GROMACS .gro file of N, CA and C in nm:
model
  285
    1UNK      N    1  -1.661  -0.923  -1.945
    1UNK     CA    2  -1.574  -0.806  -1.941
    1UNK      C    3  -1.448  -0.839  -1.867
    2UNK      N    4  -1.341  -0.769  -1.895
    2UNK     CA    5  -1.216  -0.788  -1.822
    2UNK      C    6  -1.114  -0.861  -1.902
    3UNK      N    7  -0.995  -0.874  -1.845
    3UNK     CA    8  -0.882  -0.940  -1.908
    3UNK      C    9  -0.829  -1.049  -1.816
    4UNK      N   10  -0.819  -1.169  -1.863
    4UNK     CA   11  -0.770  -1.281  -1.787
    4UNK      C   12  -0.619  -1.274  -1.773
    5UNK      N   13  -0.571  -1.291  -1.650
    5UNK     CA   14  -0.426  -1.295  -1.621
    5UNK      C   15  -0.380  -1.439  -1.643
    6UNK      N   16  -0.304  -1.464  -1.747
    6UNK     CA   17  -0.260  -1.599  -1.773
    6UNK      C   18  -0.117  -1.626  -1.719
    7UNK      N   19  -0.037  -1.519  -1.700
    7UNK     CA   20   0.100  -1.537  -1.654
    7UNK      C   21   0.142  -1.415  -1.573
    8UNK      N   22   0.217  -1.437  -1.466
    8UNK     CA   23   0.274  -1.330  -1.385
    8UNK      C   24   0.421  -1.360  -1.368
    9UNK      N   25   0.503  -1.265  -1.409
    9UNK     CA   26   0.648  -1.280  -1.399
    9UNK      C   27   0.689  -1.271  -1.253
   10UNK      N   28   0.779  -1.360  -1.209
   10UNK     CA   29   0.831  -1.356  -1.073
   10UNK      C   30   0.898  -1.226  -1.044
   11UNK      N   31   0.875  -1.174  -0.922
   11UNK     CA   32   0.934  -1.051  -0.872
   11UNK      C   33   0.893  -0.927  -0.951
   12UNK      N   34   0.784  -0.937  -1.029
   12UNK     CA   35   0.732  -0.820  -1.100
   12UNK      C   36   0.635  -0.747  -1.009
   13UNK      N   37   0.597  -0.622  -1.045
   13UNK     CA   38   0.498  -0.551  -0.965
   13UNK      C   39   0.368  -0.633  -0.952
   14UNK      N   40   0.326  -0.702  -1.055
   14UNK     CA   41   0.205  -0.784  -1.050
   14UNK      C   42   0.223  -0.895  -0.945
   15UNK      N   43   0.340  -0.959  -0.943
   15UNK     CA   44   0.366  -1.064  -0.848
   15UNK      C   45   0.370  -1.008  -0.705
   16UNK      N   46   0.436  -0.892  -0.686
   16UNK     CA   47   0.445  -0.832  -0.555
   16UNK      C   48   0.308  -0.787  -0.501
   17UNK      N   49   0.218  -0.751  -0.592
   17UNK     CA   50   0.084  -0.709  -0.552
   17UNK      C   51  -0.008  -0.827  -0.525
   18UNK      N   52   0.038  -0.947  -0.563
   18UNK     CA   53  -0.041  -1.067  -0.537
   18UNK      C   54  -0.138  -1.104  -0.650
   19UNK      N   55  -0.115  -1.051  -0.769
   19UNK     CA   56  -0.203  -1.085  -0.883
   19UNK      C   57  -0.184  -1.234  -0.916
   20UNK      N   58  -0.295  -1.303  -0.937
   20UNK     CA   59  -0.289  -1.446  -0.956
   20UNK      C   60  -0.295  -1.485  -1.105
   21UNK      N   61  -0.203  -1.568  -1.145
   21UNK     CA   62  -0.200  -1.619  -1.283
   21UNK      C   63  -0.279  -1.746  -1.295
   22UNK      N   64  -0.309  -1.780  -1.418
   22UNK     CA   65  -0.382  -1.904  -1.447
   22UNK      C   66  -0.300  -2.026  -1.415
   23UNK      N   67  -0.368  -2.131  -1.377
   23UNK     CA   68  -0.299  -2.254  -1.345
   23UNK      C   69  -0.373  -2.376  -1.403
   24UNK      N   70  -0.466  -2.351  -1.495
   24UNK     CA   71  -0.545  -2.460  -1.554
   24UNK      C   72  -0.528  -2.455  -1.705
   25UNK      N   73  -0.490  -2.564  -1.763
   25UNK     CA   74  -0.480  -2.576  -1.906
   25UNK      C   75  -0.618  -2.612  -1.963
   26UNK      N   76  -0.669  -2.530  -2.053
   26UNK     CA   77  -0.799  -2.556  -2.115
   26UNK      C   78  -0.781  -2.541  -2.267
   27UNK      N   79  -0.878  -2.600  -2.340
   27UNK     CA   80  -0.876  -2.588  -2.487
   27UNK      C   81  -1.004  -2.520  -2.529
   28UNK      N   82  -0.990  -2.431  -2.627
   28UNK     CA   83  -1.104  -2.364  -2.688
   28UNK      C   84  -1.081  -2.364  -2.834
   29UNK      N   85  -1.174  -2.422  -2.907
   29UNK     CA   86  -1.166  -2.439  -3.052
   29UNK      C   87  -1.030  -2.499  -3.090
   30UNK      N   88  -0.995  -2.603  -3.020
   30UNK     CA   89  -0.875  -2.685  -3.040
   30UNK      C   90  -0.745  -2.611  -3.013
   31UNK      N   91  -0.750  -2.493  -2.952
   31UNK     CA   92  -0.628  -2.422  -2.917
   31UNK      C   93  -0.610  -2.421  -2.764
   32UNK      N   94  -0.485  -2.438  -2.718
   32UNK     CA   95  -0.461  -2.443  -2.571
   32UNK      C   96  -0.459  -2.301  -2.513
   33UNK      N   97  -0.517  -2.287  -2.396
   33UNK     CA   98  -0.519  -2.163  -2.319
   33UNK      C   99  -0.494  -2.195  -2.175
   34UNK      N  100  -0.442  -2.098  -2.101
   34UNK     CA  101  -0.428  -2.111  -1.956
   34UNK      C  102  -0.542  -2.033  -1.890
   35UNK      N  103  -0.618  -2.104  -1.806
   35UNK     CA  104  -0.732  -2.041  -1.740
   35UNK      C  105  -0.717  -2.047  -1.589
   36UNK      N  106  -0.811  -1.988  -1.521
   36UNK     CA  107  -0.812  -1.995  -1.376
   36UNK      C  108  -0.745  -1.879  -1.306
   37UNK      N  109  -0.693  -1.783  -1.379
   37UNK     CA  110  -0.628  -1.668  -1.316
   37UNK      C  111  -0.724  -1.556  -1.280
   38UNK      N  112  -0.671  -1.451  -1.218
   38UNK     CA  113  -0.750  -1.334  -1.187
   38UNK      C  114  -0.797  -1.271  -1.317
   39UNK      N  115  -0.907  -1.197  -1.307
   39UNK     CA  116  -0.958  -1.122  -1.422
   39UNK      C  117  -0.954  -0.974  -1.383
   40UNK      N  118  -0.878  -0.893  -1.457
   40UNK     CA  119  -0.868  -0.752  -1.430
   40UNK      C  120  -0.988  -0.683  -1.494
   41UNK      N  121  -1.068  -0.615  -1.410
   41UNK     CA  122  -1.190  -0.553  -1.463
   41UNK      C  123  -1.186  -0.400  -1.459
   42UNK      N  124  -1.087  -0.346  -1.387
   42UNK     CA  125  -1.075  -0.198  -1.387
   42UNK      C  126  -0.934  -0.156  -1.342
   43UNK      N  127  -0.896  -0.033  -1.384
   43UNK     CA  128  -0.774   0.030  -1.338
   43UNK      C  129  -0.814   0.167  -1.288
   44UNK      N  130  -0.794   0.194  -1.162
   44UNK     CA  131  -0.837   0.319  -1.097
   44UNK      C  132  -0.982   0.356  -1.134
   45UNK      N  133  -1.069   0.256  -1.134
   45UNK     CA  134  -1.209   0.280  -1.158
   45UNK      C  135  -1.252   0.281  -1.305
   46UNK      N  136  -1.155   0.283  -1.395
   46UNK     CA  137  -1.185   0.278  -1.541
   46UNK      C  138  -1.205   0.134  -1.585
   47UNK      N  139  -1.322   0.102  -1.636
   47UNK     CA  140  -1.355  -0.036  -1.670
   47UNK      C  141  -1.271  -0.092  -1.783
   48UNK      N  142  -1.238  -0.220  -1.771
   48UNK     CA  143  -1.173  -0.295  -1.876
   48UNK      C  144  -1.281  -0.382  -1.941
   49UNK      N  145  -1.317  -0.350  -2.063
   49UNK     CA  146  -1.421  -0.423  -2.133
   49UNK      C  147  -1.367  -0.520  -2.234
   50UNK      N  148  -1.256  -0.482  -2.298
   50UNK     CA  149  -1.198  -0.568  -2.403
   50UNK      C  150  -1.046  -0.579  -2.380
   51UNK      N  151  -0.982  -0.671  -2.450
   51UNK     CA  152  -0.839  -0.693  -2.431
   51UNK      C  153  -0.757  -0.574  -2.471
   52UNK      N  154  -0.809  -0.479  -2.552
   52UNK     CA  155  -0.732  -0.362  -2.592
   52UNK      C  156  -0.741  -0.249  -2.488
   53UNK      N  157  -0.839  -0.256  -2.397
   53UNK     CA  158  -0.855  -0.150  -2.296
   53UNK      C  159  -0.739  -0.143  -2.200
   54UNK      N  160  -0.692  -0.257  -2.150
   54UNK     CA  161  -0.585  -0.257  -2.051
   54UNK      C  162  -0.460  -0.191  -2.099
   55UNK      N  163  -0.402  -0.231  -2.217
   55UNK     CA  164  -0.282  -0.163  -2.261
   55UNK      C  165  -0.302  -0.016  -2.294
   56UNK      N  166  -0.421   0.020  -2.339
   56UNK     CA  167  -0.453   0.161  -2.369
   56UNK      C  168  -0.450   0.243  -2.243
   57UNK      N  169  -0.511   0.191  -2.137
   57UNK     CA  170  -0.516   0.265  -2.011
   57UNK      C  171  -0.376   0.274  -1.947
   58UNK      N  172  -0.307   0.162  -1.942
   58UNK     CA  173  -0.175   0.156  -1.879
   58UNK      C  174  -0.074   0.242  -1.952
   59UNK      N  175  -0.087   0.254  -2.085
   59UNK     CA  176   0.008   0.335  -2.160
   59UNK      C  177   0.001   0.483  -2.123
   60UNK      N  178  -0.106   0.527  -2.062
   60UNK     CA  179  -0.118   0.668  -2.019
   60UNK      C  180  -0.059   0.691  -1.880
   61UNK      N  181  -0.017   0.586  -1.816
   61UNK     CA  182   0.037   0.595  -1.680
   61UNK      C  183   0.187   0.587  -1.682
   62UNK      N  184   0.247   0.622  -1.569
   62UNK     CA  185   0.394   0.626  -1.558
   62UNK      C  186   0.445   0.517  -1.464
   63UNK      N  187   0.564   0.460  -1.494
   63UNK     CA  188   0.627   0.365  -1.398
   63UNK      C  189   0.640   0.434  -1.263
   64UNK      N  190   0.611   0.360  -1.155
   64UNK     CA  191   0.619   0.415  -1.022
   64UNK      C  192   0.485   0.466  -0.970
   65UNK      N  193   0.391   0.483  -1.063
   65UNK     CA  194   0.257   0.533  -1.025
   65UNK      C  195   0.181   0.421  -0.955
   66UNK      N  196   0.109   0.458  -0.846
   66UNK     CA  197   0.027   0.360  -0.774
   66UNK      C  198  -0.115   0.363  -0.832
   67UNK      N  199  -0.173   0.246  -0.857
   67UNK     CA  200  -0.308   0.234  -0.908
   67UNK      C  201  -0.384   0.128  -0.832
   68UNK      N  202  -0.515   0.132  -0.840
   68UNK     CA  203  -0.600   0.029  -0.784
   68UNK      C  204  -0.650  -0.056  -0.900
   69UNK      N  205  -0.626  -0.186  -0.892
   69UNK     CA  206  -0.678  -0.279  -0.989
   69UNK      C  207  -0.804  -0.341  -0.934
   70UNK      N  208  -0.910  -0.335  -1.008
   70UNK     CA  209  -1.029  -0.410  -0.973
   70UNK      C  210  -1.017  -0.546  -1.037
   71UNK      N  211  -1.029  -0.651  -0.956
   71UNK     CA  212  -1.015  -0.787  -1.012
   71UNK      C  213  -1.128  -0.875  -0.964
   72UNK      N  214  -1.145  -0.985  -1.035
   72UNK     CA  215  -1.235  -1.094  -0.991
   72UNK      C  216  -1.143  -1.214  -0.970
   73UNK      N  217  -1.152  -1.270  -0.851
   73UNK     CA  218  -1.075  -1.388  -0.814
   73UNK      C  219  -1.173  -1.488  -0.753
   74UNK      N  220  -1.179  -1.606  -0.813
   74UNK     CA  221  -1.268  -1.711  -0.766
   74UNK      C  222  -1.412  -1.658  -0.747
   75UNK      N  223  -1.458  -1.576  -0.840
   75UNK     CA  224  -1.595  -1.526  -0.836
   75UNK      C  225  -1.616  -1.408  -0.745
   76UNK      N  226  -1.516  -1.364  -0.672
   76UNK     CA  227  -1.525  -1.252  -0.578
   76UNK      C  228  -1.457  -1.130  -0.634
   77UNK      N  229  -1.526  -1.015  -0.629
   77UNK     CA  230  -1.464  -0.889  -0.671
   77UNK      C  231  -1.379  -0.834  -0.555
   78UNK      N  232  -1.263  -0.780  -0.591
   78UNK     CA  233  -1.172  -0.722  -0.491
   78UNK      C  234  -1.086  -0.618  -0.559
   79UNK      N  235  -1.012  -0.543  -0.480
   79UNK     CA  236  -0.916  -0.445  -0.534
   79UNK      C  237  -0.779  -0.474  -0.479
   80UNK      N  238  -0.681  -0.452  -0.566
   80UNK     CA  239  -0.539  -0.465  -0.531
   80UNK      C  240  -0.471  -0.332  -0.557
   81UNK      N  241  -0.387  -0.291  -0.464
   81UNK     CA  242  -0.303  -0.171  -0.486
   81UNK      C  243  -0.177  -0.219  -0.553
   82UNK      N  244  -0.137  -0.154  -0.660
   82UNK     CA  245  -0.017  -0.197  -0.731
   82UNK      C  246   0.062  -0.075  -0.774
   83UNK      N  247   0.194  -0.086  -0.767
   83UNK     CA  248   0.284   0.020  -0.816
   83UNK      C  249   0.335  -0.026  -0.952
   84UNK      N  250   0.307   0.055  -1.053
   84UNK     CA  251   0.346   0.014  -1.189
   84UNK      C  252   0.497   0.013  -1.204
   85UNK      N  253   0.546  -0.087  -1.276
   85UNK     CA  254   0.687  -0.099  -1.309
   85UNK      C  255   0.707  -0.069  -1.456
   86UNK      N  256   0.827  -0.098  -1.504
   86UNK     CA  257   0.852  -0.083  -1.647
   86UNK      C  258   0.822  -0.215  -1.714
   87UNK      N  259   0.785  -0.207  -1.839
   87UNK     CA  260   0.756  -0.327  -1.916
   87UNK      C  261   0.881  -0.411  -1.935
   88UNK      N  262   0.875  -0.542  -1.901
   88UNK     CA  263   0.995  -0.627  -1.918
   88UNK      C  264   1.034  -0.633  -2.063
   89UNK      N  265   1.164  -0.629  -2.086
   89UNK     CA  266   1.216  -0.645  -2.223
   89UNK      C  267   1.229  -0.793  -2.251
   90UNK      N  268   1.199  -0.830  -2.373
   90UNK     CA  269   1.213  -0.973  -2.407
   90UNK      C  270   1.363  -1.003  -2.424
   91UNK      N  271   1.398  -1.120  -2.384
   91UNK     CA  272   1.537  -1.165  -2.392
   91UNK      C  273   1.549  -1.254  -2.516
   92UNK      N  274   1.643  -1.221  -2.603
   92UNK     CA  275   1.656  -1.303  -2.724
   92UNK      C  276   1.700  -1.446  -2.688
   93UNK      N  277   1.642  -1.542  -2.757
   93UNK     CA  278   1.678  -1.681  -2.738
   93UNK      C  279   1.803  -1.716  -2.817
   94UNK      N  280   1.899  -1.774  -2.753
   94UNK     CA  281   2.020  -1.815  -2.827
   94UNK      C  282   2.008  -1.962  -2.854
   95UNK      N  283   2.037  -1.998  -2.978
   95UNK     CA  284   2.013  -2.134  -3.018
   95UNK      C  285   2.135  -2.207  -3.040
   0.00000   0.00000   0.00000
């Protein structure tokens, strides 16, 4: 259960709350993945069971709202307080 955090943007609410991103390159069925990050298992007590649960739950919340994230880090369960920000906009690549 839960969602693996593979990347955390610098100076984002996730970064400021101390959410840990993956730092290990692993392969699964010949595809590369980043592993070793925190696993988000709940938002304000609501369980995250699949990868679609997190965006569904967060979409009901507002930027600036404070939530408790239940995470697993290095096999230990813990909670982080986080203030939600706005979703970063993708920056077009100029070629």
